[in-house]
Coordinates of C-alpha atoms in Angstrom, one line a residue:
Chain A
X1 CA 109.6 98.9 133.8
X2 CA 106.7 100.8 132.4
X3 CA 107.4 102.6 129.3
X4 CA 107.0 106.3 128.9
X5 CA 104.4 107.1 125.8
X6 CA 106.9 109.0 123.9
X7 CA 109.6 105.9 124.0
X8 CA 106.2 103.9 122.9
X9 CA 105.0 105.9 120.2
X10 CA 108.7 105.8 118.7
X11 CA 109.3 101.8 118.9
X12 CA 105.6 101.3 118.1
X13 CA 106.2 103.7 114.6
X14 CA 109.5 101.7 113.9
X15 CA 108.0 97.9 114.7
X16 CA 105.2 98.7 113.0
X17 CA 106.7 100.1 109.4
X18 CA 109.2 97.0 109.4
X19 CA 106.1 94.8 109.6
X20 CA 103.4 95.9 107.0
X21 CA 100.1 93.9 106.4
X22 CA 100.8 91.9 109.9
X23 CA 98.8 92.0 112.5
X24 CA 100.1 93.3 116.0
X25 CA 97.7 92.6 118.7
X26 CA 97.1 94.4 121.6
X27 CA 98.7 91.9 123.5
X28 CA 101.9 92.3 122.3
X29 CA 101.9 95.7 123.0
X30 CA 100.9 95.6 126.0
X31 CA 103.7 93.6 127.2
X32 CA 106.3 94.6 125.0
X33 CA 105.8 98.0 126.8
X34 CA 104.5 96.8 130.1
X35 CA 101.3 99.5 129.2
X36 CA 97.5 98.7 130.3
X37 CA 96.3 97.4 126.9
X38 CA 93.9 101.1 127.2
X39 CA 97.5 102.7 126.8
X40 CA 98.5 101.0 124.0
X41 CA 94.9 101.7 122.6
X42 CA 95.4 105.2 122.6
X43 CA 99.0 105.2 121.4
X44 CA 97.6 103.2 118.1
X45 CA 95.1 106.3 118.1
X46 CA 97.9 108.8 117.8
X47 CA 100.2 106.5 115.3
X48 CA 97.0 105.9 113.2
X49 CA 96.3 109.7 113.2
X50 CA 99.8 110.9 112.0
X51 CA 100.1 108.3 109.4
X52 CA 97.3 109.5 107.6
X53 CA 97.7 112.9 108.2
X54 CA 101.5 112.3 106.6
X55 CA 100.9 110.3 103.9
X56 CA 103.1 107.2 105.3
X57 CA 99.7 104.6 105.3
X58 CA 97.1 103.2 106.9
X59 CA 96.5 102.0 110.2
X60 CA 93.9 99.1 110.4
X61 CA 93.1 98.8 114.4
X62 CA 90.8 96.3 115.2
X63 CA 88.8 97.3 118.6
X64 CA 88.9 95.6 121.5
X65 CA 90.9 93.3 124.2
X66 CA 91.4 90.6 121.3
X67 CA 92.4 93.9 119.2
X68 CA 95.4 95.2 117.5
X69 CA 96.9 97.1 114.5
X70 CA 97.9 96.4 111.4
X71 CA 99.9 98.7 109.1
X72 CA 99.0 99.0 105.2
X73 CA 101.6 101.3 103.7
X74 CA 100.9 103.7 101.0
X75 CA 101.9 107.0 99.7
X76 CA 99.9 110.1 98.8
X77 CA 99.0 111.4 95.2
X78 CA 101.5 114.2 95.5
X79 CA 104.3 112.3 96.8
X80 CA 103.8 110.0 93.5
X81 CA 103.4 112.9 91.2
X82 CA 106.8 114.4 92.7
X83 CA 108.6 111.6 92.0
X84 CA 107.2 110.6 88.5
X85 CA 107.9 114.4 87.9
X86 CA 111.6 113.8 89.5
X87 CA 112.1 110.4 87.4
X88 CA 111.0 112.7 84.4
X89 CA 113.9 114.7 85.0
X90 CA 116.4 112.4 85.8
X91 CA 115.6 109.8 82.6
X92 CA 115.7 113.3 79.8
X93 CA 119.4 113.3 80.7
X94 CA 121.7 113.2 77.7
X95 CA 123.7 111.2 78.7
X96 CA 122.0 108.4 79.3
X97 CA 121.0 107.8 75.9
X98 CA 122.7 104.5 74.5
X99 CA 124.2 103.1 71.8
X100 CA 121.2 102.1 69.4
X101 CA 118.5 104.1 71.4
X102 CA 118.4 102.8 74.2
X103 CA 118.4 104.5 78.0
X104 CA 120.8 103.8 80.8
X105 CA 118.7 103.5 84.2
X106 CA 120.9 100.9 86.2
X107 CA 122.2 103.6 87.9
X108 CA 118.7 104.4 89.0
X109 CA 117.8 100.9 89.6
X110 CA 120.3 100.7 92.6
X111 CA 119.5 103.7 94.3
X112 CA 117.7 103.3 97.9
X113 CA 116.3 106.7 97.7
X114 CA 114.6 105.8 94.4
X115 CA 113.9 102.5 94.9
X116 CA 112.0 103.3 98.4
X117 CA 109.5 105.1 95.8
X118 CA 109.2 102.8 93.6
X119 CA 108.2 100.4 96.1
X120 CA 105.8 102.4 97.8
X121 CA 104.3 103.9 94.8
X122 CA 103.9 100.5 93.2
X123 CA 102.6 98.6 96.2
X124 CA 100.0 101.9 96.7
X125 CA 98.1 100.4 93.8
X126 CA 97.3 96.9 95.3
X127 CA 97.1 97.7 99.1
X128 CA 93.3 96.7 99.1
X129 CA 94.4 93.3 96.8
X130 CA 95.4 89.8 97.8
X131 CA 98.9 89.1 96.8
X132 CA 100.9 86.7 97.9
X133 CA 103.9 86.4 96.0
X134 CA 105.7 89.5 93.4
X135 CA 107.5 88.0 90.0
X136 CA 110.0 89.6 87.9
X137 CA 112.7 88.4 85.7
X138 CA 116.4 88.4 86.3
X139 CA 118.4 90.8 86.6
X140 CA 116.8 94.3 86.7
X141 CA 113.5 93.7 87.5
X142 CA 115.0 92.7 90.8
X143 CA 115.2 95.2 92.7
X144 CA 112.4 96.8 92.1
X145 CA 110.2 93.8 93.5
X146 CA 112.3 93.3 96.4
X147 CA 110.7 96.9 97.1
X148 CA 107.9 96.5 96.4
X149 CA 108.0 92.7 97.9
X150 CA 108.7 94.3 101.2
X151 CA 106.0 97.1 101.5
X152 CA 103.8 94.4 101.0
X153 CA 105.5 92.2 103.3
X154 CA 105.3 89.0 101.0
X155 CA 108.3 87.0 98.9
X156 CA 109.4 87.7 95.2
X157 CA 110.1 85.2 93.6
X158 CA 113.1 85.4 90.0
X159 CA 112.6 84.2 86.6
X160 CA 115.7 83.4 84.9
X161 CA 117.0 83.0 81.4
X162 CA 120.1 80.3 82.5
X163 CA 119.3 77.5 84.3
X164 CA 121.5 77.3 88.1
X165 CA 121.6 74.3 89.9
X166 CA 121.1 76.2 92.7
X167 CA 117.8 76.5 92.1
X168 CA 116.6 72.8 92.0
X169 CA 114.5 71.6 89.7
X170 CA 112.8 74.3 87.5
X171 CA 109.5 74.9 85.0
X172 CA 110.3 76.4 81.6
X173 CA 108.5 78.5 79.7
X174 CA 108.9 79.9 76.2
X175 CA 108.4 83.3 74.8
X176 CA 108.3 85.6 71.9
X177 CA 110.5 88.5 72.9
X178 CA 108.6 91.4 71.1
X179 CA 111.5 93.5 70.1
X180 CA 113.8 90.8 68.6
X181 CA 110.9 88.3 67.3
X182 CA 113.0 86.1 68.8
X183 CA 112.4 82.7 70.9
X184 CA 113.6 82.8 74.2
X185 CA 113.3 80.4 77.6
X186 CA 112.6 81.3 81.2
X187 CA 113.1 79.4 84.3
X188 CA 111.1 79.4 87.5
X189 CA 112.2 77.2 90.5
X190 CA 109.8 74.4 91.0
X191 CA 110.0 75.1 95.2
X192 CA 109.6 79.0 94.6
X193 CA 105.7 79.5 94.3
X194 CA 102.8 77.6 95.7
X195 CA 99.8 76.7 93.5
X196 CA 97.0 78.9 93.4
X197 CA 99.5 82.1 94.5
X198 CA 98.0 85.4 93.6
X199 CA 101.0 87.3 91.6
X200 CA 102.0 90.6 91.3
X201 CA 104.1 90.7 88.1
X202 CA 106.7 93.8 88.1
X203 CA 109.5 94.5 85.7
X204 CA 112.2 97.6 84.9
X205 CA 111.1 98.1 81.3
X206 CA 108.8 97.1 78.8
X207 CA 108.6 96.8 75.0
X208 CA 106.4 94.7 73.3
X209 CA 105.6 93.0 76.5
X210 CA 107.1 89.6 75.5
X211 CA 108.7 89.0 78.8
X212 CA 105.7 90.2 80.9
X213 CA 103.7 87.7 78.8
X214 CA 106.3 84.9 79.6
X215 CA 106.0 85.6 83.0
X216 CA 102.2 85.5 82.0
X217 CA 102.2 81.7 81.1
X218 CA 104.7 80.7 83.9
X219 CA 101.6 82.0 85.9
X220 CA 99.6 79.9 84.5
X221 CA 102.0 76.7 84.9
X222 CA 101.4 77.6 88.6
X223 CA 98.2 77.1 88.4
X224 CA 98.7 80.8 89.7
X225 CA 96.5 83.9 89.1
X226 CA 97.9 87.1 87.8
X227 CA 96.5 89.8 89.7
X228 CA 98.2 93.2 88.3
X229 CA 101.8 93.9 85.9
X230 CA 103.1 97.3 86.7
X231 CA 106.4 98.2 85.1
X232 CA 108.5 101.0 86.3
X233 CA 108.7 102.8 82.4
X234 CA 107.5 101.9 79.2
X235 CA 108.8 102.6 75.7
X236 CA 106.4 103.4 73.0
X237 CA 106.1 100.1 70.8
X238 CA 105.3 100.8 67.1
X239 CA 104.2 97.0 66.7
X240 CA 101.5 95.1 67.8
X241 CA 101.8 95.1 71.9
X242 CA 101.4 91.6 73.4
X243 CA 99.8 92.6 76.6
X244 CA 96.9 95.4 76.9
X245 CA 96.6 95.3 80.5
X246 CA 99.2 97.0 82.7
X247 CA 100.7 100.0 84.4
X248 CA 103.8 102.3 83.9
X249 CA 105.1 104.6 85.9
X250 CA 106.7 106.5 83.2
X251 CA 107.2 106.3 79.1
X252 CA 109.9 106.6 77.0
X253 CA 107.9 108.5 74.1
X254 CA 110.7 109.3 71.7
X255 CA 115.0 109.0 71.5
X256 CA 116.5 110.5 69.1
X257 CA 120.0 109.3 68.4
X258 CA 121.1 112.1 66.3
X259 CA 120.5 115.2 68.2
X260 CA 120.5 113.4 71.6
X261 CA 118.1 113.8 73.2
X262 CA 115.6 111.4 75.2
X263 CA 111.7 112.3 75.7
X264 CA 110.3 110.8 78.7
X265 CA 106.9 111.4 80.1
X266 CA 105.1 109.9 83.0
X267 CA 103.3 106.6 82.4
X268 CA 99.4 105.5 82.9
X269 CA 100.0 105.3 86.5
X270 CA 98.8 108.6 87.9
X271 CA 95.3 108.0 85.6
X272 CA 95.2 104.6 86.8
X273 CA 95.4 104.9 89.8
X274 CA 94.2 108.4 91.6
X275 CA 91.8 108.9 87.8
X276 CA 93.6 112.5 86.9
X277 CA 95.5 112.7 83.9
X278 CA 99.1 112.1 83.8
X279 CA 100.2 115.7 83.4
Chain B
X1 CA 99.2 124.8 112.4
X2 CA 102.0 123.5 115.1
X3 CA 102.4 119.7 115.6
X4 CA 101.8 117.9 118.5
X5 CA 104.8 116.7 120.3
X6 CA 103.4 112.7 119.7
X7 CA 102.4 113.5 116.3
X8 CA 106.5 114.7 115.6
X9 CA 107.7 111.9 117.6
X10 CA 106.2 109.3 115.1
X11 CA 106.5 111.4 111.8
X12 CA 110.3 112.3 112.6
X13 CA 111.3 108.3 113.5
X14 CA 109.6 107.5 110.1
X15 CA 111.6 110.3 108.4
X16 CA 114.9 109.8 110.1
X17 CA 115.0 105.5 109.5
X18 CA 114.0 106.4 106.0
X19 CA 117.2 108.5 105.2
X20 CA 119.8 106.8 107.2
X21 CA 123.2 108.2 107.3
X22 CA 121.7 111.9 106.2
X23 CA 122.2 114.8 108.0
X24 CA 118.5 116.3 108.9
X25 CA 119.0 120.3 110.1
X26 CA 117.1 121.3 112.8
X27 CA 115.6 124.0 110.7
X28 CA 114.6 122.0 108.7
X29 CA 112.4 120.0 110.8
X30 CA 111.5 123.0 112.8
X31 CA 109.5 124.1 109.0
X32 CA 108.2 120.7 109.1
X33 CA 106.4 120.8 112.2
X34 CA 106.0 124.6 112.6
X35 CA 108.0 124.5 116.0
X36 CA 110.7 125.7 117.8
X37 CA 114.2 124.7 117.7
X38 CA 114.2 124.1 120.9
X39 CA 111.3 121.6 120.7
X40 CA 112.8 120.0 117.7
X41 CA 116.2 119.4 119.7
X42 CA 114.0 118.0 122.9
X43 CA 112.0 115.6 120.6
X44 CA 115.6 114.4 118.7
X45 CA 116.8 114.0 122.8
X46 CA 113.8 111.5 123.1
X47 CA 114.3 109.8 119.7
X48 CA 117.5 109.2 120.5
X49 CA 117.6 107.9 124.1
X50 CA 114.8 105.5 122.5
X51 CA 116.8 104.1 119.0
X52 CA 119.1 103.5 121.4
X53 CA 117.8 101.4 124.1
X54 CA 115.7 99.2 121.9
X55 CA 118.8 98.2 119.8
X56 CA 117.3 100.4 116.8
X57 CA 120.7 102.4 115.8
X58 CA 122.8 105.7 116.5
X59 CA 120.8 108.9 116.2
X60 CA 123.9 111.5 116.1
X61 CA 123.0 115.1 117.4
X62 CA 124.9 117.8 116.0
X63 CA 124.1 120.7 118.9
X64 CA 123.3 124.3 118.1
X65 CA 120.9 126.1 115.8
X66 CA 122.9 125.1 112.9
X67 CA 122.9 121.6 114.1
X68 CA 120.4 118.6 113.3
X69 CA 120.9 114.7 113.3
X70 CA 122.0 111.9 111.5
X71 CA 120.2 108.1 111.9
X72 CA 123.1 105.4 111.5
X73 CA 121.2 102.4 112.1
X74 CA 122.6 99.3 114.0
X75 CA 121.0 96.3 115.7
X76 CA 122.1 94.5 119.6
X77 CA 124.1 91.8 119.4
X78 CA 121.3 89.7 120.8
X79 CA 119.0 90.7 117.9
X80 CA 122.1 89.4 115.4
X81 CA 122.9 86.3 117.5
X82 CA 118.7 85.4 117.2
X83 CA 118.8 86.0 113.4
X84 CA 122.1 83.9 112.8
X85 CA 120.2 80.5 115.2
X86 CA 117.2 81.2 113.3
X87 CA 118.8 81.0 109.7
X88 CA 121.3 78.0 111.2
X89 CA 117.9 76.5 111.9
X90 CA 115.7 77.0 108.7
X91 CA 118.9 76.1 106.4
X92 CA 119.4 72.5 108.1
X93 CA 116.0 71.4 107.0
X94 CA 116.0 68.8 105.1
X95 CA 114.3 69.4 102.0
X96 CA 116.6 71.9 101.1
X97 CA 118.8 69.3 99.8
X98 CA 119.6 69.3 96.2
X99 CA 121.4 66.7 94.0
X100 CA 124.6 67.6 93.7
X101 CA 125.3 68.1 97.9
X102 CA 123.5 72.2 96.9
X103 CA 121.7 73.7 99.4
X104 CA 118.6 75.8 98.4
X105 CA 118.5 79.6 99.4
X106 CA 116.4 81.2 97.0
X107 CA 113.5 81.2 99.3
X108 CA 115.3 82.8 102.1
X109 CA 116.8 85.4 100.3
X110 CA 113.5 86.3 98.4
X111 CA 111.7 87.0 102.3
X112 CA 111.5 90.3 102.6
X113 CA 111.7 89.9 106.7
X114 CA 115.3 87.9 106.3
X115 CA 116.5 90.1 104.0
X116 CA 115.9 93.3 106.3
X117 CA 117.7 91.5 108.9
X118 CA 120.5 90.2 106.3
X119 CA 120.8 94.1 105.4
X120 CA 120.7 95.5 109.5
X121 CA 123.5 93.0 110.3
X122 CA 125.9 93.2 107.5
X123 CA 125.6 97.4 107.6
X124 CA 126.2 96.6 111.5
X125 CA 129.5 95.7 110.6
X126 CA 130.5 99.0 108.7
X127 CA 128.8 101.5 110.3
X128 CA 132.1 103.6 110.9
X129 CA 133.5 102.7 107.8
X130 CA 133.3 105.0 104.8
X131 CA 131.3 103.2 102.0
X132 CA 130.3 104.7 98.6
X133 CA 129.1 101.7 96.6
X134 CA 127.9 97.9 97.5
X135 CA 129.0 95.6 95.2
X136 CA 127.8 92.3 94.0
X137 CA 127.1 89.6 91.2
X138 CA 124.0 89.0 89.7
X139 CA 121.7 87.1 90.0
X140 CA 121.3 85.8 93.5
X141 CA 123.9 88.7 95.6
X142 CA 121.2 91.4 94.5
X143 CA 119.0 91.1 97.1
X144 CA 121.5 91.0 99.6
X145 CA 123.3 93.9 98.3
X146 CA 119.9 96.1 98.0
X147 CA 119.2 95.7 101.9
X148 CA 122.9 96.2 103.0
X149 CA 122.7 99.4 100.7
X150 CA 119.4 100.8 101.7
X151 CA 120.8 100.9 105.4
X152 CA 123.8 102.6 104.5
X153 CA 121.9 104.4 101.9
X154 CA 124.4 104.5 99.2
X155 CA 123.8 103.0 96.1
X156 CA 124.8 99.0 94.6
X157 CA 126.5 98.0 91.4
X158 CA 126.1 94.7 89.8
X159 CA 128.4 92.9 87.8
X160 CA 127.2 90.3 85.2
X161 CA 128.3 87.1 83.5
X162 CA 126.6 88.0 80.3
X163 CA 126.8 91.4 78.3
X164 CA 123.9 93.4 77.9
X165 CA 123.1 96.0 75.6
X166 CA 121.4 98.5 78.4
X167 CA 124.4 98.5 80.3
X168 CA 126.5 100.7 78.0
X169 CA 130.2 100.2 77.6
X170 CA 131.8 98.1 80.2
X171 CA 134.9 97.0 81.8
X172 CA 135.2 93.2 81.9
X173 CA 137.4 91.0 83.9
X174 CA 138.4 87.1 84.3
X175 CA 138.4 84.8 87.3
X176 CA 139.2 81.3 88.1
X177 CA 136.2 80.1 89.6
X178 CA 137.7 78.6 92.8
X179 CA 135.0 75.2 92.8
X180 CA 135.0 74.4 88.8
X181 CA 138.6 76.1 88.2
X182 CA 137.1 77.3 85.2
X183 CA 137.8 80.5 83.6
X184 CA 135.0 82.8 83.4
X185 CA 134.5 86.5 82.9
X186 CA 132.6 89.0 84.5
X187 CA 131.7 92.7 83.2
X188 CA 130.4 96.2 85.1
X189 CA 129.1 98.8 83.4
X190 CA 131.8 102.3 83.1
X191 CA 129.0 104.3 84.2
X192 CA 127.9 102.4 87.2
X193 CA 131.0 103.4 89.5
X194 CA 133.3 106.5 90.0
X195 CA 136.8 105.9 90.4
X196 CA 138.2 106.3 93.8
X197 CA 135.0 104.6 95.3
X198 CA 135.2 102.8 98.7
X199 CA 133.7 99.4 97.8
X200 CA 132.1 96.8 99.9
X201 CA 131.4 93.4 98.7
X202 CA 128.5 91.4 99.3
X203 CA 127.1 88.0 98.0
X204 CA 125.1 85.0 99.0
X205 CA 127.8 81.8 99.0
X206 CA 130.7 81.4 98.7
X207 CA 133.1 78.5 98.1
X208 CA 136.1 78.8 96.7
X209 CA 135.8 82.8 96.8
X210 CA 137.0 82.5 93.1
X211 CA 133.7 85.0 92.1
X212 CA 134.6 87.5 95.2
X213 CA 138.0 87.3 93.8
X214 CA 136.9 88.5 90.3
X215 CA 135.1 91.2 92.4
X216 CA 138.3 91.8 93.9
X217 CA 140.0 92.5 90.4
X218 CA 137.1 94.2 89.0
X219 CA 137.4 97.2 92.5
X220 CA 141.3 97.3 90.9
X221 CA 140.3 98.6 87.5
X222 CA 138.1 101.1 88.6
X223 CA 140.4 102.3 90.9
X224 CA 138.6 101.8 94.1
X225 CA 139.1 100.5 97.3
X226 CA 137.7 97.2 99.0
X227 CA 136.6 98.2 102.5
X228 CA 135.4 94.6 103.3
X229 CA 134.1 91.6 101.9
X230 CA 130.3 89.8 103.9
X231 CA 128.7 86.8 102.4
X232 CA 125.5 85.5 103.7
X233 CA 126.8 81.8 103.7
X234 CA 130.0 80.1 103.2
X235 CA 130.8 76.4 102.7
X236 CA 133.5 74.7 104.2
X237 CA 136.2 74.3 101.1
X238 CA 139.0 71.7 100.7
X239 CA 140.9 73.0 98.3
X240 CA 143.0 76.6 98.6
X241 CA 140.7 79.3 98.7
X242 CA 141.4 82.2 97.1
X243 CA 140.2 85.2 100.0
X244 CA 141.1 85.3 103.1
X245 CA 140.0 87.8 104.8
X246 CA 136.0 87.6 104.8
X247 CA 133.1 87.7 107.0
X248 CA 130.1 85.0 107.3
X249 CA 127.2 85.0 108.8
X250 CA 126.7 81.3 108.3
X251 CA 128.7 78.4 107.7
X252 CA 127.5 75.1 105.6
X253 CA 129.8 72.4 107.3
X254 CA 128.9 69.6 105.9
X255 CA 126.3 68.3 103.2
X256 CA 125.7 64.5 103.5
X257 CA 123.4 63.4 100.2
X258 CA 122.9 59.8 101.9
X259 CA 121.1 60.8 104.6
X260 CA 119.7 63.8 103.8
X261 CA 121.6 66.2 106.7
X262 CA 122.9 69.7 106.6
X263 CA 124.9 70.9 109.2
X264 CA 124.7 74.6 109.2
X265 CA 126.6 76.4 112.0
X266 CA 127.5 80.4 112.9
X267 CA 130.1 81.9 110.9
X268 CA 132.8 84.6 111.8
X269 CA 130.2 87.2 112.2
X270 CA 129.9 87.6 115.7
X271 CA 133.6 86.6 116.8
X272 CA 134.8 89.4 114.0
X273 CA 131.9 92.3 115.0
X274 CA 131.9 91.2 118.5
X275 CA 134.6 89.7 119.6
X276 CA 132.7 86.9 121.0
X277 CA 132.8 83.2 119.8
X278 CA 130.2 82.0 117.5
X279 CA 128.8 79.4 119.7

């Protein structure tokens, strides 16, 4: 049975945002909704229109019988100013202030509504990038790259400090961790990332940017190429910084332990990214 | 300006599968498109009759002006019974054998097109159920837990085997675990659920269900309720295991290191959600 254009432009909206950066032909379509491929054509028109007028992404359609659509989501430069602004709010709280300085964001970290952003906002910056695989280290860089792993539509793979025999055989790296001047060991799964991946390297928090440059050299022992690090806040690092090259969505600029109170401003992202300052 | 009926259709599908489980007024969507409530309430007619006939969820109208709608999603029994063969299938192959009769996930559970479909079926299950919180252990029930909460959009907690800083003060609690019969300890961070929470558990094995157990335990001290426990895989067990009431979407039967075969069937998924057997 034919399908009316309204119950097609619905299915067609939902297929399409569960499948970002794939290719949906024409084809497909066509018979998916028993629709003259022309149909279809002009139902992509429509979707492609909307999406951009709302901010949800872009529609790639390819012209043509062979044709078809492919969905690229983003976000617009409001929407990511809103929710920096909103994560501004949130992270000030007094009460999330720690026990030698530092903040309390799990409960952040395993919210859907937030972690939706993060995800879109983060994959926003590398939609027109090859990337096919998004590290982070265990535990709670872990959700945010399953976000953003699934608006780009490619796996994420875990670095973790204990070994699991789950996990097969593993490569090690070693690492200064910047804070502690400490020596510490991460593990990556042999099986979990092809050679000459390009990685998207995402984390919760950084520091002195000793775990982002573990992840760094793990890279490298994947014959791998690192092709962005965005971390989802930054604290302001008196010492020497190990890494020069990345984005935050937000920075901790000061905490102060005695009259409680946490300063948080947005990070380099907004600059980066659209080129306006960040406030 | 006044919004096209197709250009509502697509933005208001998008909006309603990103907040599932919300309650969207009609007024409020009639300021979003600049229409009447009358349109509004035809184009939620559409959506509706559509989410439902392609398997997609429950759009729930509340009639009248004051009224709106609420997305829960769901997915056809077909669409669960394809996902279950197609994970029976890529778990049996061979190479994800590793010494010690362990079958390698990690792969799986870092695709962000499995773990969509991990999330739709597990929230399939409670659909009706009150939930607050999704629990799990780090490292590997994260994902899991992150997709089964983003569709019934309330938040996850995690629980750790190792005490971090950033986490606050904690509650800790010891388990036997069921396959080493070791003791180990598990903690949660105070802040990260409110007493009188309905809790479901997720996570991505289990054996003896000594861990699910602890999880168990841990629900007790903050004074919550278990409304159900879902793992992703199970392994057949010799010994007494310590849960009994569960559900599994797969089922490792039998690991033979000699020749290099897993046997991988259904588990009680479909025979507990739909009363049908699981072959």
């Amino acid at each position: 049975m034919k399908t009316r254009r309204s119950d097609r432009l619905i299915d067609m909206t939902r297929f399409l945002l569960e499948r970002p950066h794939t290719l949906i032909s024409l084809t497909y379509f066509a018979e998916r909704y028993e629709s003259a491929k022309s149909s279809i054509s002009e139902d992509l028109a429509i979707v492609k229109r909307t999406f951009k007028s709302r901010g949800i992404g872009i529609l790639e359609t390819i012209p043509g019988a062979a044709g078809g659509a492919r969905f690229i989501p983003s976000i617009s430069e409001e929407e990511c100013r809103d929710f920096i602004g909103s994560m501004m709010t949130e992270m000030s709280e007094q009460d999330r202030l720690l026990p030698g300085g530092y903040v309390y964001l799990s409960d952040l970290l395993g919210r859907p509504d937030v972690l939706r952003q993060v995800g879109r906002v983060i994959a926003r910056q590398y939609l027109d990038k090859q990337i096919d695989a998004v590290m982070t280290v265990a535990t709670k860089g872990v959700p945010i790259a399953q976000s953003v792993s699934s608006y780009l539509n490619v796996p994420f793979v875990i670095l973790r400090r204990d070994s699991k025999i789950t996990e097969g055989s593993t490569v090690s790296v070693n690492y200064v961790s910047g804070s502690s001047e400490r020596i510490e060991k991460m593990e990556l799964s042999k099986r979990s990332l092809k050679r000459g991946s390009h990685v998207l390297v995402v984390d919760d928090f950084m520091k002195g940017g000793g775990t982002v440059n573990g992840m760094k050299s793990m890279i490298e022992e994947f014959e791998s190429e690192l092709v962005g690090i965005t971390v989802f806040a930054e604290a302001t690092f008196e010492g020497h910084r190990m890494i020069d090259e990345y984005t935050s969505l937000l920075k901790v600029d000061k905490v102060n332990t005695l009259d409680k109170t946490i300063h948080v401003s947005a990070g380099n992202y907004l600059e980066k990214v659209f080129g306006t300052p960040s406030k």
